[in-house]
Amino acid sequence: MKKLLSLILMLCCACSGLVFTAYAEADKEGQTLASSTGVTINVYNWGEYISDGTDDTLDVNEEFTRRTGIKVNYTTFATNEELFAKLSIGGSDYDVIIPSDYMIAKLIRNNMLEKLNFDNIPNFSLIDEKFRNPQYDPENAYSVPYTWGTVGIFYNKNLVDISEEEIGWDILWDPKYAGQILMFDNSRDAFGISQVRLGQNFNTTEPADWYAAADDLMKQKPLVQSYVMDQIFNKMGNNEAALAPYYAGDAAIILEDNEDVGFVIPKEGTNLFVDALCIPKGSKHKAEAEAYINFMCDVEIATANIEYIGYSTPETAVRENLDPEIAENPIFYPSEEILANTQVFTDLPDDINLLLDDLWVQVKTGGSDDTILLVVVLVGFALLYVGVLVYKKTKDRREQRAARKK
């Protein structure tokens, strides 16, 4: 039953060329050399993850259209799992997506990505060697790195009464901060924090390890104010919480919004992640999508983008363009000592992914089988209702066709 629930919830979550030639030859005065192609590409990215013209910054998508004539339909997702669910049922036709490392490996394994034509992406040469041929895409056949970063803890200096040096992952389980703790609203990041506490490998295939981490997260649940993703910006910015684990790249926004908030990468270790640009299988505008990926790697564009979103760049030339306060900031570019104490998520076997889905549901519902049963029943009724509607429409069409034949 629990496996069925995980699959149903995933489905419900989901329900919620030559075109680049003119760009490559664009003059330095910024004149538009490409005429409109009449093509619109669909780009699917994380929230708060692109320079969009806010505060007089560069609107990256608008600039791409200006230079190439290709329009961009831009939408966002909250988690890798949401992205996977949407692609799995073919809910929308995307041309460019930006998943994380372990999800890229999963998409490759499931034959859900197009191989890239790097003749159309010459700016790939700007990507640093250490970010090429990664474990999640060994031959770099399907992806081009977009950003990278680590996970740490945002804390409110007025509400947390210990020094930054003393803050570790255990503080997220401290009853003293009950009701003031935010937690990741996605399974891999949440379990990863517990796995550090328990001394586990992030990619363990031992079911007992996952059960132990789930038990640890269930112990934390009564202390958690809410499970969040992008909601963290308002909650930490408005002093509504004391502690929140999140991505280091968002420190640029959160710390600027609230000077009483600090950020620390716990000494026990953390996750190192890479997000990359990919093209989903079946894209109707693959050449235009490759032009977009090439554009996003351009030093000028990538610099403006990184300056706005705050995440770390995989291009040395871009880092050299950044203000030293960013380029030399240990939040965005941690020391080799810290990086040596990180782990990277990898794709898990299907049976472990199913177990993880089941355990995450239990964590979020407090482990209550009654609650899980109620959710299954409600979702079941919803699917039954949709099925009845589909059947009725099909029946009506058949009767209409039969009537016409008479």
mmCIF file of N, CA, C and O in Angstrom, residues 332-387:
data_model
loop_
_atom_site.group_PDB
_atom_site.id
_atom_site.type_symbol
_atom_site.label_atom_id
_atom_site.label_comp_id
_atom_site.label_asym_id
_atom_site.label_seq_id
_atom_site.Cartn_x
_atom_site.Cartn_y
_atom_site.Cartn_z
ATOM 1 N N PHE A 332 30.372 30.772 -0.778
ATOM 2 C CA PHE A 332 30.156 30.373 -2.169
ATOM 3 C C PHE A 332 31.301 29.527 -2.716
ATOM 4 O O PHE A 332 31.093 28.679 -3.587
ATOM 5 N N TYR A 333 32.509 29.772 -2.218
ATOM 6 C CA TYR A 333 33.685 29.029 -2.670
ATOM 7 C C TYR A 333 34.441 28.532 -1.441
ATOM 8 O O TYR A 333 35.438 29.123 -1.028
ATOM 9 N N PRO A 334 33.942 27.437 -0.837
ATOM 10 C CA PRO A 334 34.533 26.914 0.405
ATOM 11 C C PRO A 334 35.977 26.460 0.222
ATOM 12 O O PRO A 334 36.427 26.186 -0.904
ATOM 13 N N SER A 335 36.671 26.349 1.335
ATOM 14 C CA SER A 335 38.059 25.897 1.313
ATOM 15 C C SER A 335 38.142 24.439 0.866
ATOM 16 O O SER A 335 37.159 23.696 0.921
ATOM 17 N N GLU A 336 39.329 24.036 0.439
ATOM 18 C CA GLU A 336 39.541 22.654 0.030
ATOM 19 C C GLU A 336 39.295 21.704 1.198
ATOM 20 O O GLU A 336 38.838 20.569 1.003
ATOM 21 N N GLU A 337 39.552 22.174 2.407
ATOM 22 C CA GLU A 337 39.320 21.348 3.601
ATOM 23 C C GLU A 337 37.836 21.019 3.744
ATOM 24 O O GLU A 337 37.457 19.876 4.023
ATOM 25 N N ILE A 338 36.991 22.010 3.555
ATOM 26 C CA ILE A 338 35.546 21.782 3.642
ATOM 27 C C ILE A 338 35.068 20.918 2.485
ATOM 28 O O ILE A 338 34.281 19.976 2.671
ATOM 29 N N LEU A 339 35.544 21.202 1.281
ATOM 30 C CA LEU A 339 35.117 20.435 0.111
ATOM 31 C C LEU A 339 35.533 18.967 0.220
ATOM 32 O O LEU A 339 34.832 18.067 -0.272
ATOM 33 N N ALA A 340 36.654 18.720 0.880
ATOM 34 C CA ALA A 340 37.125 17.344 1.048
ATOM 35 C C ALA A 340 36.206 16.547 1.968
ATOM 36 O O ALA A 340 36.227 15.309 1.965
ATOM 37 N N ASN A 341 35.386 17.245 2.747
ATOM 38 C CA ASN A 341 34.494 16.593 3.706
ATOM 39 C C ASN A 341 33.044 16.642 3.223
ATOM 40 O O ASN A 341 32.118 16.788 4.010
ATOM 41 N N THR A 342 32.861 16.548 1.893
ATOM 42 C CA THR A 342 31.518 16.564 1.312
ATOM 43 C C THR A 342 31.235 15.234 0.616
ATOM 44 O O THR A 342 32.155 14.477 0.293
ATOM 45 N N GLN A 343 29.948 14.981 0.393
ATOM 46 C CA GLN A 343 29.522 13.830 -0.388
ATOM 47 C C GLN A 343 28.584 14.313 -1.493
ATOM 48 O O GLN A 343 27.893 15.320 -1.330
ATOM 49 N N VAL A 344 28.562 13.567 -2.577
ATOM 50 C CA VAL A 344 27.701 13.895 -3.718
ATOM 51 C C VAL A 344 26.608 12.843 -3.824
ATOM 52 O O VAL A 344 26.867 11.644 -3.713
ATOM 53 N N PHE A 345 25.374 13.277 -4.023
ATOM 54 C CA PHE A 345 24.280 12.332 -4.241
ATOM 55 C C PHE A 345 24.459 11.640 -5.589
ATOM 56 O O PHE A 345 24.816 12.292 -6.584
ATOM 57 N N THR A 346 24.199 10.341 -5.625
ATOM 58 C CA THR A 346 24.187 9.615 -6.892
ATOM 59 C C THR A 346 22.811 8.957 -7.054
ATOM 60 O O THR A 346 22.022 8.886 -6.109
ATOM 61 N N ASP A 347 22.548 8.476 -8.250
ATOM 62 C CA ASP A 347 21.282 7.806 -8.526
ATOM 63 C C ASP A 347 21.203 6.521 -7.712
ATOM 64 O O ASP A 347 22.165 5.747 -7.651
ATOM 65 N N LEU A 348 20.063 6.284 -7.071
ATOM 66 C CA LEU A 348 19.869 5.094 -6.251
ATOM 67 C C LEU A 348 19.140 4.015 -7.038
ATOM 68 O O LEU A 348 18.375 4.316 -7.965
ATOM 69 N N PRO A 349 19.328 2.742 -6.689
ATOM 70 C CA PRO A 349 18.567 1.668 -7.351
ATOM 71 C C PRO A 349 17.073 1.881 -7.155
ATOM 72 O O PRO A 349 16.640 2.517 -6.179
ATOM 73 N N ASP A 350 16.275 1.330 -8.038
ATOM 74 C CA ASP A 350 14.831 1.539 -7.985
ATOM 75 C C ASP A 350 14.224 1.101 -6.659
ATOM 76 O O ASP A 350 13.327 1.774 -6.127
ATOM 77 N N ASP A 351 14.686 -0.040 -6.118
ATOM 78 C CA ASP A 351 14.090 -0.516 -4.872
ATOM 79 C C ASP A 351 14.384 0.432 -3.715
ATOM 80 O O ASP A 351 13.527 0.656 -2.847
ATOM 81 N N ILE A 352 15.567 1.047 -3.725
ATOM 82 C CA ILE A 352 15.903 1.997 -2.671
ATOM 83 C C ILE A 352 15.130 3.300 -2.869
ATOM 84 O O ILE A 352 14.672 3.923 -1.901
ATOM 85 N N ASN A 353 14.947 3.705 -4.116
ATOM 86 C CA ASN A 353 14.136 4.904 -4.378
ATOM 87 C C ASN A 353 12.704 4.718 -3.889
ATOM 88 O O ASN A 353 12.105 5.625 -3.305
ATOM 89 N N LEU A 354 12.130 3.528 -4.122
ATOM 90 C CA LEU A 354 10.775 3.257 -3.645
ATOM 91 C C LEU A 354 10.721 3.265 -2.126
ATOM 92 O O LEU A 354 9.787 3.801 -1.530
ATOM 93 N N LEU A 355 11.740 2.668 -1.506
ATOM 94 C CA LEU A 355 11.805 2.673 -0.045
ATOM 95 C C LEU A 355 11.909 4.101 0.472
ATOM 96 O O LEU A 355 11.212 4.487 1.436
ATOM 97 N N LEU A 356 12.748 4.911 -0.172
ATOM 98 C CA LEU A 356 12.913 6.302 0.233
ATOM 99 C C LEU A 356 11.598 7.065 0.107
ATOM 100 O O LEU A 356 11.231 7.842 0.999
ATOM 101 N N ASP A 357 10.872 6.840 -0.985
ATOM 102 C CA ASP A 357 9.570 7.491 -1.157
ATOM 103 C C ASP A 357 8.609 7.104 -0.032
ATOM 104 O O ASP A 357 7.920 7.957 0.538
ATOM 105 N N ASP A 358 8.576 5.827 0.272
ATOM 106 C CA ASP A 358 7.691 5.348 1.341
ATOM 107 C C ASP A 358 8.055 5.971 2.687
ATOM 108 O O ASP A 358 7.187 6.446 3.427
ATOM 109 N N LEU A 359 9.342 5.953 3.003
ATOM 110 C CA LEU A 359 9.795 6.472 4.295
ATOM 111 C C LEU A 359 9.562 7.979 4.407
ATOM 112 O O LEU A 359 9.220 8.486 5.480
ATOM 113 N N TRP A 360 9.717 8.691 3.296
ATOM 114 C CA TRP A 360 9.502 10.140 3.324
ATOM 115 C C TRP A 360 8.042 10.463 3.608
ATOM 116 O O TRP A 360 7.723 11.395 4.347
ATOM 117 N N VAL A 361 7.133 9.684 3.020
ATOM 118 C CA VAL A 361 5.710 9.867 3.312
ATOM 119 C C VAL A 361 5.457 9.651 4.800
ATOM 120 O O VAL A 361 4.720 10.417 5.438
ATOM 121 N N GLN A 362 6.072 8.626 5.359
ATOM 122 C CA GLN A 362 5.889 8.349 6.781
ATOM 123 C C GLN A 362 6.445 9.480 7.648
ATOM 124 O O GLN A 362 5.840 9.856 8.656
ATOM 125 N N VAL A 363 7.591 10.017 7.251
ATOM 126 C CA VAL A 363 8.170 11.137 8.003
ATOM 127 C C VAL A 363 7.223 12.333 7.975
ATOM 128 O O VAL A 363 6.912 12.939 9.006
ATOM 129 N N LYS A 364 6.726 12.659 6.790
ATOM 130 C CA LYS A 364 5.879 13.843 6.642
ATOM 131 C C LYS A 364 4.533 13.675 7.342
ATOM 132 O O LYS A 364 3.929 14.659 7.766
ATOM 133 N N THR A 365 4.045 12.429 7.434
ATOM 134 C CA THR A 365 2.751 12.201 8.064
ATOM 135 C C THR A 365 2.890 11.750 9.506
ATOM 136 O O THR A 365 1.904 11.371 10.148
ATOM 137 N N GLY A 366 4.111 11.777 10.024
ATOM 138 C CA GLY A 366 4.320 11.355 11.402
ATOM 139 C C GLY A 366 4.283 9.853 11.576
ATOM 140 O O GLY A 366 4.131 9.355 12.699
ATOM 141 N N GLY A 367 4.408 9.100 10.474
ATOM 142 C CA GLY A 367 4.437 7.657 10.564
ATOM 143 C C GLY A 367 3.090 7.031 10.812
ATOM 144 O O GLY A 367 2.982 5.861 11.155
ATOM 145 N N SER A 368 2.016 7.803 10.660
ATOM 146 C CA SER A 368 0.673 7.298 10.958
ATOM 147 C C SER A 368 0.102 6.521 9.788
ATOM 148 O O SER A 368 -0.115 7.065 8.714
ATOM 149 N N ASP A 369 -0.153 5.226 10.000
ATOM 150 C CA ASP A 369 -0.756 4.420 8.946
ATOM 151 C C ASP A 369 -2.173 4.890 8.641
ATOM 152 O O ASP A 369 -2.653 4.794 7.520
ATOM 153 N N ASP A 370 -2.888 5.401 9.675
ATOM 154 C CA ASP A 370 -4.242 5.903 9.455
ATOM 155 C C ASP A 370 -4.231 7.089 8.504
ATOM 156 O O ASP A 370 -5.068 7.213 7.617
ATOM 157 N N THR A 371 -3.253 7.984 8.708
ATOM 158 C CA THR A 371 -3.146 9.154 7.835
ATOM 159 C C THR A 371 -2.822 8.727 6.408
ATOM 160 O O THR A 371 -3.387 9.229 5.436
ATOM 161 N N ILE A 372 -1.912 7.771 6.288
ATOM 162 C CA ILE A 372 -1.529 7.289 4.962
ATOM 163 C C ILE A 372 -2.727 6.654 4.259
ATOM 164 O O ILE A 372 -2.978 6.890 3.085
ATOM 165 N N LEU A 373 -3.503 5.849 5.021
ATOM 166 C CA LEU A 373 -4.683 5.220 4.441
ATOM 167 C C LEU A 373 -5.678 6.261 3.962
ATOM 168 O O LEU A 373 -6.262 6.141 2.885
ATOM 169 N N LEU A 374 -5.863 7.321 4.771
ATOM 170 C CA LEU A 374 -6.796 8.379 4.396
ATOM 171 C C LEU A 374 -6.368 9.044 3.095
ATOM 172 O O LEU A 374 -7.183 9.293 2.201
ATOM 173 N N VAL A 375 -5.071 9.316 2.969
ATOM 174 C CA VAL A 375 -4.554 9.940 1.749
ATOM 175 C C VAL A 375 -4.790 9.034 0.547
ATOM 176 O O VAL A 375 -5.226 9.465 -0.520
ATOM 177 N N VAL A 376 -4.509 7.732 0.729
ATOM 178 C CA VAL A 376 -4.707 6.779 -0.370
ATOM 179 C C VAL A 376 -6.165 6.762 -0.808
ATOM 180 O O VAL A 376 -6.488 6.777 -1.996
ATOM 181 N N VAL A 377 -7.081 6.725 0.168
ATOM 182 C CA VAL A 377 -8.508 6.689 -0.140
ATOM 183 C C VAL A 377 -8.936 7.937 -0.900
ATOM 184 O O VAL A 377 -9.633 7.863 -1.920
ATOM 185 N N LEU A 378 -8.498 9.114 -0.421
ATOM 186 C CA LEU A 378 -8.879 10.367 -1.064
ATOM 187 C C LEU A 378 -8.341 10.446 -2.487
ATOM 188 O O LEU A 378 -9.043 10.839 -3.419
ATOM 189 N N VAL A 379 -7.068 10.072 -2.647
ATOM 190 C CA VAL A 379 -6.464 10.089 -3.983
ATOM 191 C C VAL A 379 -7.160 9.076 -4.884
ATOM 192 O O VAL A 379 -7.427 9.326 -6.060
ATOM 193 N N GLY A 380 -7.486 7.917 -4.306
ATOM 194 C CA GLY A 380 -8.183 6.894 -5.076
ATOM 195 C C GLY A 380 -9.518 7.381 -5.605
ATOM 196 O O GLY A 380 -9.870 7.154 -6.765
ATOM 197 N N PHE A 381 -10.284 8.059 -4.732
ATOM 198 C CA PHE A 381 -11.562 8.619 -5.163
ATOM 199 C C PHE A 381 -11.370 9.650 -6.269
ATOM 200 O O PHE A 381 -12.154 9.723 -7.220
ATOM 201 N N ALA A 382 -10.329 10.467 -6.129
ATOM 202 C CA ALA A 382 -10.068 11.491 -7.142
ATOM 203 C C ALA A 382 -9.771 10.849 -8.489
ATOM 204 O O ALA A 382 -10.286 11.272 -9.538
ATOM 205 N N LEU A 383 -8.930 9.804 -8.481
ATOM 206 C CA LEU A 383 -8.599 9.128 -9.725
ATOM 207 C C LEU A 383 -9.818 8.416 -10.310
ATOM 208 O O LEU A 383 -10.018 8.380 -11.530
ATOM 209 N N LEU A 384 -10.641 7.842 -9.437
ATOM 210 C CA LEU A 384 -11.860 7.186 -9.895
ATOM 211 C C LEU A 384 -12.796 8.183 -10.568
ATOM 212 O O LEU A 384 -13.389 7.917 -11.619
ATOM 213 N N TYR A 385 -12.901 9.384 -9.969
ATOM 214 C CA TYR A 385 -13.757 10.428 -10.522
ATOM 215 C C TYR A 385 -13.277 10.845 -11.903
ATOM 216 O O TYR A 385 -14.062 10.984 -12.843
ATOM 217 N N VAL A 386 -11.947 11.020 -12.027
ATOM 218 C CA VAL A 386 -11.379 11.378 -13.335
ATOM 219 C C VAL A 386 -11.662 10.272 -14.342
ATOM 220 O O VAL A 386 -12.016 10.525 -15.495
ATOM 221 N N GLY A 387 -11.517 9.015 -13.882
ATOM 222 C CA GLY A 387 -11.774 7.887 -14.773
ATOM 223 C C GLY A 387 -13.210 7.853 -15.268
ATOM 224 O O GLY A 387 -13.479 7.559 -16.444
#
